[in-house]
Amino acid sequence: MFTIFINYIYVVMLSAIKSYILLYILKGVSILTATIITFGISKGGCSKSTSSGITSYLLSQEEKVLAIDMDGQGNLTSFLTGEYDICNVFEEKTVLEAILEGDARPYIIRIQDNLDLIPSNDFLATLPRQMYSKRLKLDALQKALAPIIEDYDWIIIDTPPSLSEQTILPLSTYSEAGSHVVIMFDGSMFAYYAIPKFIEMVEGARDRYNANLNTAGILFSLIDARAKENEAMLESIEEEYPHLKFNTVIKRKASTRRLPIAGFNGNPELKNALEYYIPFVEELKKRVQQKQPQR
Amino acid sequence: MSSKNSLKDKIRKPNASQAFFNSYDANDNTKDHKTEHNINNDKGVSIKDNSSNNTTIDNENTIKVYVKNDDVVNDNEYLRRLATGKKAVKKKPKKVFTSFYMDPDLASEVDKIAARGEKGDKSKLINQGIRTLLEGYGVIEKKS
Ligand SMILES: Nc1ncnc2c1ncn2[C@@H]1O[C@H](COP(=O)(O)OP(=O)(O)OP(=O)(O)O)[C@@H](O)[C@H]1O
Ligand SMILES: [Mg+2]
């Protein structure tokens, strides 16, 4: 009788130790998962693609980054690859196929050390229809990324200026390490009214698919130093969305605008072009509390 | 979670984002929505069929059912008794009237079986056949 009791204690202790070890391992895995940053606003031309491209580049200087182009315009794809004939060059090798097949692995292309890209092209327009016929749900991008999410420190996603699958899929993509949104704002009236609508998308995705989704902040970009309404806009945002505005403001710069022509490598005005983005990325990292480089 | 959300959205007017998410919820529970729609629709015409049960049919011949799923009677036991020549106990379930074309070979087989039974047994057999098929497809829940 006594030995049975001892045995019982032994088994209980052993299973407790086992589950503790398992917990520890799982915690370790969670640290080794990518933090997702989605750039968005349903107003065109607010510098989503430019900002997501530059952010990917800057983060890849120290950590592993996967950039994903969710806009059929393929601006991020062209920006990072220098390729503008995207329909031919990336024919059936895009994020569209990755989502429909539920596996991103065959569609990742290497840009440079530590920087990969899943490209897109105009055929991404067929995504909603094809998702419907394949009965895919809004977690389809998450499923496609599952096999590789632990291979990166950061996943940076560019979205189109619309309420659509292309925008909602990234927002619905869960990561243990956190999933964050940077809302782009160009200081215009149209963009101002697009902000609350984008926040509604974030809330919808958070409620239903992605409890870990968080708004990292509102990034002012393309600010024209001469526009006298800037101050009023900045204050309105500050009052309406306390603490959401990034302290860094991206000012309009010709060298930044030329980046897609000149590229990053061997670009003599690179430092100038990235001037405002370097402090932005530092602030972003702090806001999302990325622990340490993960390799 | 999502059903709570769609309830919330019915209370408040849904914004565009909620409407977008709801459209995906709707895809998930097409069945439920259809049932709800039919129950709420009162444009159907009530008629009486041979077995004196209330049924409704609308203009396009799609079936409107005013009967709760729980009321659908499982005829399995009855048919088994009928087919094996045992005494079959009669039941009076609610039904809807509809019409369709059958393959000749099936029609003659069904007629042969029905001839051994009584009025209504033909319908029971057809219902059981389709029920088994749809249960197999996972479209409807299995009746115990
Ligand atoms: N800081 C900047 N200084 C100067 N020009 C900029 C800056 N940021 C972006 N631009 C230019 O503004 C234009 C719009 O930027 P971008 O394409 O990145 O916006 P977007 O939000 O991605 O647009 P869309 O909504 O169409 O996807 C581009 O021509 C880009 O080169
Ligand atoms: Mg863009």
Coordinates of C-alpha atoms and ligand atoms in Angstrom, one line a residue:
Chain A
M1 CA 0.0 0.0 0.0
F2 CA 2.7 2.4 1.0
T3 CA 4.8 1.7 -2.1
I4 CA 1.7 2.5 -4.3
F5 CA 1.4 5.8 -2.5
I6 CA 5.1 6.6 -3.1
N7 CA 4.7 5.6 -6.7
Y8 CA 1.7 7.9 -7.0
I9 CA 3.6 10.9 -5.5
Y10 CA 6.5 10.1 -7.9
V11 CA 4.2 10.1 -11.0
V12 CA 2.6 13.3 -10.0
M13 CA 5.9 15.0 -9.4
L14 CA 7.3 13.8 -12.7
S15 CA 4.3 15.1 -14.6
A16 CA 4.6 18.4 -12.9
I17 CA 8.2 18.7 -13.9
K18 CA 7.4 17.6 -17.4
S19 CA 4.8 20.3 -17.8
Y20 CA 7.1 22.9 -16.4
I21 CA 9.8 22.0 -18.9
L22 CA 7.2 22.1 -21.7
L23 CA 6.1 25.6 -20.5
Y24 CA 9.7 26.7 -20.5
I25 CA 10.3 25.4 -24.0
L26 CA 7.1 27.1 -25.3
K27 CA 8.1 30.4 -23.7
G28 CA 11.4 30.1 -25.5
V29 CA 9.6 29.4 -28.8
S30 CA 7.4 32.5 -28.3
I31 CA 10.5 34.7 -28.1
L32 CA 11.7 33.2 -31.4
T33 CA 8.7 34.4 -33.3
A34 CA 8.4 37.4 -35.6
T35 CA 6.8 40.6 -34.5
I36 CA 4.4 41.7 -37.2
I37 CA 4.2 45.4 -38.3
T38 CA 1.4 46.3 -40.7
F39 CA 1.5 49.8 -42.4
G40 CA -1.9 51.0 -43.4
I41 CA -4.5 53.7 -44.0
S42 CA -7.4 53.7 -46.4
K43 CA -6.2 56.9 -48.1
G44 CA -3.8 56.6 -51.0
G45 CA -0.3 58.1 -51.2
C46 CA 0.3 58.5 -47.5
S47 CA 3.7 56.8 -47.8
K48 CA 2.7 53.3 -46.7
S49 CA 4.9 51.6 -49.3
T50 CA 7.8 54.0 -48.8
S51 CA 7.7 53.7 -45.1
S52 CA 7.3 49.9 -45.0
G53 CA 10.2 49.5 -47.4
I54 CA 12.5 51.8 -45.5
T55 CA 11.5 50.2 -42.2
S56 CA 12.2 46.7 -43.6
Y57 CA 15.6 47.9 -44.8
L58 CA 16.6 49.6 -41.6
L59 CA 15.5 46.7 -39.3
S60 CA 17.4 44.2 -41.6
Q61 CA 20.6 45.9 -40.7
E62 CA 20.6 44.0 -37.4
E63 CA 17.8 41.5 -37.5
K64 CA 16.0 39.1 -39.8
V65 CA 13.2 40.7 -41.7
L66 CA 10.5 39.4 -44.1
A67 CA 8.7 42.1 -46.0
I68 CA 5.3 41.2 -47.5
D69 CA 3.6 43.2 -50.2
M70 CA -0.2 43.0 -49.9
D71 CA -0.9 45.6 -52.5
G72 CA -1.5 44.6 -56.1
Q73 CA 0.2 47.8 -57.2
G74 CA 3.4 46.0 -56.1
N75 CA 5.1 49.3 -55.1
L76 CA 6.9 47.6 -52.2
T77 CA 7.9 44.8 -54.5
S78 CA 9.4 47.3 -57.0
F79 CA 11.0 49.4 -54.3
L80 CA 12.9 46.4 -52.8
T81 CA 13.7 44.5 -55.9
G82 CA 14.1 47.4 -58.4
E83 CA 11.9 45.4 -60.8
Y84 CA 9.0 47.2 -62.4
D85 CA 7.8 44.5 -64.8
I86 CA 6.2 42.7 -61.9
C87 CA 3.4 40.9 -63.8
N88 CA 5.9 39.0 -65.8
V89 CA 8.8 38.7 -63.5
F90 CA 6.8 37.5 -60.5
E91 CA 4.1 35.6 -62.5
E92 CA 2.5 33.1 -60.2
K93 CA 5.3 33.6 -57.7
T94 CA 3.5 36.0 -55.3
V95 CA 1.7 36.4 -52.0
L96 CA -1.5 35.4 -53.9
E97 CA -0.2 31.9 -54.5
A98 CA 1.2 31.8 -50.9
I99 CA -2.2 32.5 -49.4
L100 CA -4.2 30.3 -51.7
E101 CA -1.8 27.3 -51.2
G102 CA -1.6 28.0 -47.4
D103 CA 2.2 28.0 -47.5
A104 CA 4.5 31.0 -48.0
R105 CA 7.8 29.1 -48.3
P106 CA 8.0 28.7 -52.1
Y107 CA 7.3 32.4 -52.6
I108 CA 9.9 34.0 -50.4
I109 CA 12.7 35.8 -52.4
R110 CA 16.0 36.9 -51.0
I111 CA 16.7 40.7 -51.3
Q112 CA 19.9 40.8 -49.4
D113 CA 21.4 39.4 -46.2
N114 CA 18.6 39.4 -43.5
L115 CA 16.0 40.8 -45.9
D116 CA 13.5 38.6 -47.7
L117 CA 10.3 39.6 -49.6
I118 CA 7.1 37.9 -50.6
P119 CA 6.2 40.0 -53.7
S120 CA 2.9 40.8 -55.3
N121 CA 1.6 41.9 -58.6
D122 CA -1.7 43.0 -60.2
F123 CA -3.1 39.5 -60.1
L124 CA -3.6 40.0 -56.3
A125 CA -6.9 41.6 -57.4
T126 CA -8.3 38.1 -57.8
L127 CA -7.6 37.2 -54.2
P128 CA -11.1 37.8 -52.7
R129 CA -12.9 35.8 -55.4
Q130 CA -10.4 32.9 -55.1
M131 CA -10.5 33.0 -51.3
Y132 CA -14.3 32.7 -51.6
S133 CA -14.3 29.7 -53.9
K134 CA -11.6 28.0 -51.8
R135 CA -13.7 28.9 -48.7
L136 CA -10.6 30.5 -47.1
K137 CA -11.2 32.6 -44.0
L138 CA -9.5 35.7 -42.8
D139 CA -6.8 33.7 -41.1
A140 CA -5.5 32.6 -44.5
L141 CA -2.3 34.7 -44.4
Q142 CA -1.6 33.5 -40.9
K143 CA -1.8 29.9 -42.1
A144 CA 0.5 30.7 -45.0
L145 CA 3.0 32.3 -42.7
A146 CA 2.9 29.6 -40.0
P147 CA 5.8 27.5 -41.4
I148 CA 8.2 30.5 -41.5
I149 CA 7.1 32.9 -38.8
E150 CA 9.8 31.6 -36.4
D151 CA 12.5 32.2 -39.0
Y152 CA 12.2 36.0 -38.7
D153 CA 12.5 38.7 -36.1
W154 CA 10.2 41.0 -38.0
I155 CA 7.5 40.7 -40.6
I156 CA 6.7 44.1 -42.2
I157 CA 3.5 44.3 -44.3
D158 CA 2.5 46.9 -46.8
T159 CA -1.3 47.2 -47.5
P160 CA -3.4 48.9 -50.1
P161 CA -5.6 52.0 -49.3
S162 CA -8.8 50.0 -49.0
L163 CA -11.0 48.0 -46.7
S164 CA -10.5 44.6 -48.4
E165 CA -9.0 41.2 -47.8
Q166 CA -5.6 42.5 -48.7
T167 CA -5.8 44.8 -45.7
I168 CA -7.8 42.7 -43.3
L169 CA -5.7 39.5 -43.7
P170 CA -2.5 41.1 -42.3
L171 CA -4.5 42.6 -39.4
S172 CA -5.9 39.2 -38.7
T173 CA -2.5 37.6 -38.6
Y174 CA -1.6 36.6 -35.1
S175 CA 1.9 36.3 -33.7
E176 CA 2.9 35.2 -30.3
A177 CA 5.4 38.1 -30.3
G178 CA 2.8 40.7 -31.1
S179 CA 1.1 42.2 -34.1
H180 CA 1.2 45.9 -34.5
V181 CA -0.2 48.6 -36.8
V182 CA 1.4 51.8 -38.0
I183 CA -1.3 54.2 -39.2
M184 CA 0.1 56.5 -41.9
F185 CA -1.1 60.1 -42.0
D186 CA -0.1 62.7 -44.4
G187 CA -1.7 65.6 -42.6
S188 CA -4.5 66.0 -45.1
M189 CA -8.2 66.2 -44.3
F190 CA -9.0 63.1 -46.3
A191 CA -6.4 61.1 -44.3
Y192 CA -7.7 62.6 -41.1
Y193 CA -11.1 61.1 -41.6
A194 CA -9.6 57.8 -42.7
I195 CA -7.9 57.3 -39.3
P196 CA -11.0 56.3 -37.3
K197 CA -12.1 54.0 -40.0
F198 CA -8.8 52.3 -40.0
I199 CA -9.0 52.0 -36.2
E200 CA -12.4 50.2 -36.7
M201 CA -10.7 47.7 -39.0
V202 CA -8.0 47.1 -36.3
E203 CA -10.7 46.6 -33.6
G204 CA -12.7 44.2 -35.8
A205 CA -9.6 42.1 -36.5
R206 CA -8.6 42.2 -32.8
D207 CA -12.1 41.1 -31.7
R208 CA -12.4 38.2 -34.1
Y209 CA -9.0 36.9 -35.1
N210 CA -6.1 38.6 -33.4
A211 CA -6.3 39.3 -29.7
N212 CA -2.7 40.4 -29.8
L213 CA -3.2 43.2 -32.3
N214 CA -2.1 46.6 -31.1
T215 CA -1.9 50.1 -32.7
A216 CA 1.8 51.0 -32.4
G217 CA 1.0 54.6 -33.4
I218 CA 0.1 57.2 -36.0
L219 CA 3.0 58.3 -38.2
F220 CA 3.0 61.7 -39.7
S221 CA 4.7 61.6 -43.1
L222 CA 5.1 63.7 -46.1
I223 CA 4.7 66.8 -44.0
D224 CA 5.2 69.9 -46.1
A225 CA 7.0 72.4 -43.9
R226 CA 5.2 75.2 -45.6
A227 CA 1.7 74.0 -44.9
K228 CA 0.3 76.2 -42.2
E229 CA -2.4 73.7 -41.1
N230 CA 0.2 71.2 -39.9
E231 CA 0.2 72.4 -36.3
A232 CA -3.6 72.3 -36.0
M233 CA -3.6 68.8 -37.5
L234 CA -0.8 67.6 -35.1
E235 CA -2.8 69.0 -32.1
S236 CA -6.1 67.5 -33.3
I237 CA -4.5 64.1 -33.5
E238 CA -2.9 64.4 -30.2
E239 CA -6.2 65.4 -28.6
E240 CA -8.2 62.7 -30.3
Y241 CA -5.8 59.8 -30.0
P242 CA -3.7 60.6 -26.9
H243 CA -0.2 59.1 -27.0
L244 CA -0.7 57.4 -30.4
K245 CA 1.2 59.9 -32.5
F246 CA 4.8 59.0 -33.0
N247 CA 7.2 61.7 -31.8
T248 CA 9.1 61.4 -35.0
V249 CA 7.6 63.2 -38.0
I250 CA 8.7 62.2 -41.5
K251 CA 9.3 65.3 -43.5
R252 CA 9.1 65.5 -47.3
K253 CA 12.5 65.0 -48.8
A254 CA 13.5 64.8 -52.5
S255 CA 16.2 62.2 -51.6
T256 CA 13.5 60.0 -50.0
R257 CA 11.3 60.3 -53.0
R258 CA 14.3 59.3 -55.2
L259 CA 15.0 56.1 -53.2
P260 CA 13.0 53.9 -55.5
I261 CA 15.1 55.1 -58.4
A262 CA 18.5 55.1 -56.8
G263 CA 18.0 52.1 -54.5
F264 CA 19.7 51.5 -51.2
N265 CA 23.0 50.1 -52.2
G266 CA 25.7 52.5 -53.3
N267 CA 23.3 55.4 -53.0
P268 CA 25.4 58.5 -52.1
E269 CA 22.4 60.3 -50.6
L270 CA 21.1 57.3 -48.6
K271 CA 21.9 58.9 -45.2
N272 CA 20.0 61.9 -46.2
A273 CA 17.1 59.9 -47.5
L274 CA 16.8 57.9 -44.3
E275 CA 17.3 60.9 -41.9
Y276 CA 13.8 60.8 -40.4
Y277 CA 13.3 57.1 -40.6
I278 CA 16.2 56.2 -38.4
P279 CA 14.7 57.8 -35.3
F280 CA 11.2 56.5 -36.3
V281 CA 12.5 52.9 -36.4
E282 CA 14.1 53.4 -33.0
E283 CA 10.8 54.7 -31.6
L284 CA 8.9 51.9 -33.2
K285 CA 11.1 49.3 -31.6
K286 CA 10.6 50.8 -28.2
R287 CA 6.9 51.0 -28.7
V288 CA 6.5 47.3 -29.6
Q289 CA 9.1 46.3 -27.0
Q290 CA 11.0 43.9 -29.1
K291 CA 13.2 42.1 -26.6
Q292 CA 16.5 41.2 -28.2
P293 CA 17.7 40.2 -31.6
Q294 CA 16.6 36.7 -32.3
R295 CA 18.8 34.4 -34.1
Chain B
M1 CA -17.4 35.1 -30.2
S2 CA -18.5 35.9 -33.7
S3 CA -22.2 35.3 -33.0
K4 CA -21.9 37.7 -30.1
N5 CA -20.3 40.2 -32.4
S6 CA -23.1 39.9 -34.9
L7 CA -25.6 40.4 -32.2
K8 CA -23.8 43.5 -31.0
D9 CA -23.8 44.7 -34.6
K10 CA -27.6 44.2 -34.8
I11 CA -28.0 46.4 -31.8
R12 CA -25.7 49.1 -33.1
K13 CA -25.6 49.9 -36.7
P14 CA -22.6 48.1 -38.1
N15 CA -19.8 50.2 -39.6
A16 CA -18.1 49.2 -42.9
S17 CA -15.4 47.1 -41.1
Q18 CA -18.0 45.2 -39.1
A19 CA -20.0 44.7 -42.2
F20 CA -16.9 43.3 -43.8
F21 CA -16.2 40.9 -41.0
N22 CA -19.9 39.9 -40.8
S23 CA -19.9 39.0 -44.4
Y24 CA -17.3 36.3 -43.5
D25 CA -19.4 35.2 -40.5
A26 CA -22.3 34.9 -42.9
N27 CA -20.3 32.6 -45.1
D28 CA -19.6 30.4 -42.1
N29 CA -23.2 29.9 -41.1
T30 CA -25.0 30.0 -44.4
K31 CA -27.3 27.3 -43.1
D32 CA -28.4 29.2 -40.0
H33 CA -29.1 32.3 -42.0
K34 CA -31.2 30.5 -44.5
T35 CA -33.3 28.9 -41.7
E36 CA -33.8 32.2 -40.1
H37 CA -34.8 33.8 -43.3
N38 CA -37.4 31.2 -44.0
I39 CA -38.9 31.4 -40.6
N40 CA -39.2 35.1 -40.8
N41 CA -40.7 35.1 -44.3
D42 CA -44.4 35.0 -44.2
K43 CA -45.1 35.4 -47.9
G44 CA -45.4 31.7 -48.6
V45 CA -48.7 30.2 -49.5
S46 CA -50.2 27.7 -47.1
I47 CA -51.7 24.6 -48.6
K48 CA -52.8 21.3 -47.4
D49 CA -51.3 18.1 -48.8
N50 CA -52.7 14.6 -48.9
S51 CA -51.7 13.8 -45.4
S52 CA -53.4 16.9 -44.0
N53 CA -50.3 18.6 -42.8
N54 CA -49.5 22.2 -43.0
T55 CA -47.0 23.1 -45.7
T56 CA -46.0 26.3 -47.5
I57 CA -44.6 26.8 -50.9
D58 CA -43.5 30.1 -52.4
N59 CA -43.8 31.3 -56.0
E60 CA -40.4 30.1 -57.1
N61 CA -41.0 26.6 -55.8
T62 CA -38.3 26.9 -53.1
I63 CA -39.5 25.3 -50.0
K64 CA -40.5 27.3 -46.9
V65 CA -40.5 25.2 -43.8
Y66 CA -42.4 26.4 -40.8
V67 CA -41.3 23.3 -38.9
K68 CA -38.5 23.3 -36.4
N69 CA -35.7 20.9 -37.1
D70 CA -36.6 19.0 -33.9
D71 CA -40.0 18.1 -35.4
V72 CA -38.6 16.3 -38.3
V73 CA -39.3 12.6 -37.6
N74 CA -36.8 9.9 -38.1
D75 CA -38.5 7.4 -40.3
N76 CA -35.7 4.9 -40.2
E77 CA -37.2 2.5 -37.8
Y78 CA -40.6 2.6 -39.6
L79 CA -39.0 1.9 -43.0
R80 CA -36.9 -0.9 -41.7
R81 CA -40.0 -2.6 -40.3
L82 CA -41.8 -2.0 -43.6
A83 CA -39.0 -3.3 -45.7
T84 CA -38.5 -6.4 -43.6
G85 CA -42.2 -7.2 -43.5
K86 CA -42.7 -6.5 -39.8
K87 CA -45.6 -4.5 -38.5
A88 CA -45.0 -0.8 -39.0
V89 CA -46.3 1.7 -36.5
K90 CA -47.8 4.8 -38.2
K91 CA -46.5 8.3 -37.5
K92 CA -47.9 11.6 -38.5
P93 CA -45.0 14.0 -39.0
K94 CA -45.3 17.6 -40.5
K95 CA -44.1 17.7 -44.2
V96 CA -43.8 20.1 -47.1
F97 CA -45.0 19.4 -50.5
T98 CA -42.6 19.6 -53.4
S99 CA -42.0 17.9 -56.8
F100 CA -39.0 16.8 -58.8
Y101 CA -37.9 14.4 -61.5
M102 CA -36.6 11.0 -60.7
D103 CA -34.5 8.6 -62.6
P104 CA -36.8 5.8 -64.1
D105 CA -35.0 3.0 -62.4
L106 CA -35.1 4.6 -59.0
A107 CA -38.8 5.6 -59.5
S108 CA -39.8 2.0 -60.2
E109 CA -37.9 0.7 -57.2
V110 CA -39.5 3.3 -55.0
D111 CA -42.9 2.5 -56.3
K112 CA -42.4 -1.2 -55.7
I113 CA -41.5 -0.6 -52.0
A114 CA -44.2 2.0 -51.6
A115 CA -46.8 -0.5 -52.9
R116 CA -46.1 -2.7 -49.9
G117 CA -46.8 0.1 -47.5
E118 CA -49.5 2.7 -47.3
K119 CA -50.1 6.3 -48.3
G120 CA -47.1 8.5 -47.3
D121 CA -44.5 5.7 -47.3
K122 CA -43.1 6.8 -50.6
S123 CA -42.3 10.2 -49.2
K124 CA -40.7 8.7 -46.1
L125 CA -38.4 6.6 -48.2
I126 CA -37.3 9.6 -50.4
N127 CA -36.8 11.7 -47.3
Q128 CA -34.7 9.0 -45.6
G129 CA -32.6 8.6 -48.7
I130 CA -31.8 12.2 -49.0
R131 CA -31.3 12.6 -45.3
T132 CA -28.7 9.8 -45.3
L133 CA -26.9 11.4 -48.2
L134 CA -26.9 14.9 -46.7
E135 CA -25.7 13.5 -43.3
G136 CA -22.9 11.8 -45.2
Y137 CA -22.0 15.2 -46.8
G138 CA -22.1 16.8 -43.4
V139 CA -24.8 19.3 -44.5
I140 CA -27.3 18.3 -41.9
E141 CA -26.8 16.8 -38.4
K142 CA -27.4 13.2 -37.8
K143 CA -30.7 12.4 -36.2
S144 CA -30.3 9.9 -33.3
Ligands
LIG1 N1 9.3 61.3 -47.0 C1 9.0 61.5 -48.3 N2 9.5 62.5 -49.0 C2 9.2 62.7 -50.3 N3 8.4 61.9 -51.0 C3 7.8 60.9 -50.4 C4 8.1 60.6 -49.0 N4 7.4 59.5 -48.7 C5 6.7 59.1 -49.8 N5 7.0 59.9 -50.8 C6 6.5 59.8 -52.2 O1 5.0 60.0 -52.1 C7 4.4 59.1 -53.0 C8 3.4 58.2 -52.3 O2 4.1 57.4 -51.4 P1 3.8 55.8 -51.3 O3 3.7 55.2 -52.7 O4 4.8 55.2 -50.4 O5 2.4 55.9 -50.6 P2 1.3 54.8 -50.4 O6 0.6 55.1 -49.1 O7 2.0 53.5 -50.4 O8 0.4 54.9 -51.6 P3 -0.8 53.9 -52.0 O9 -1.9 54.2 -51.1 O10 -1.1 54.2 -53.4 O11 -0.2 52.5 -51.8 C9 5.5 58.4 -53.7 O12 5.7 59.0 -54.9 C10 6.7 58.5 -52.8 O13 7.9 58.4 -53.5
MG2 MG 1.5 51.8 -51.5

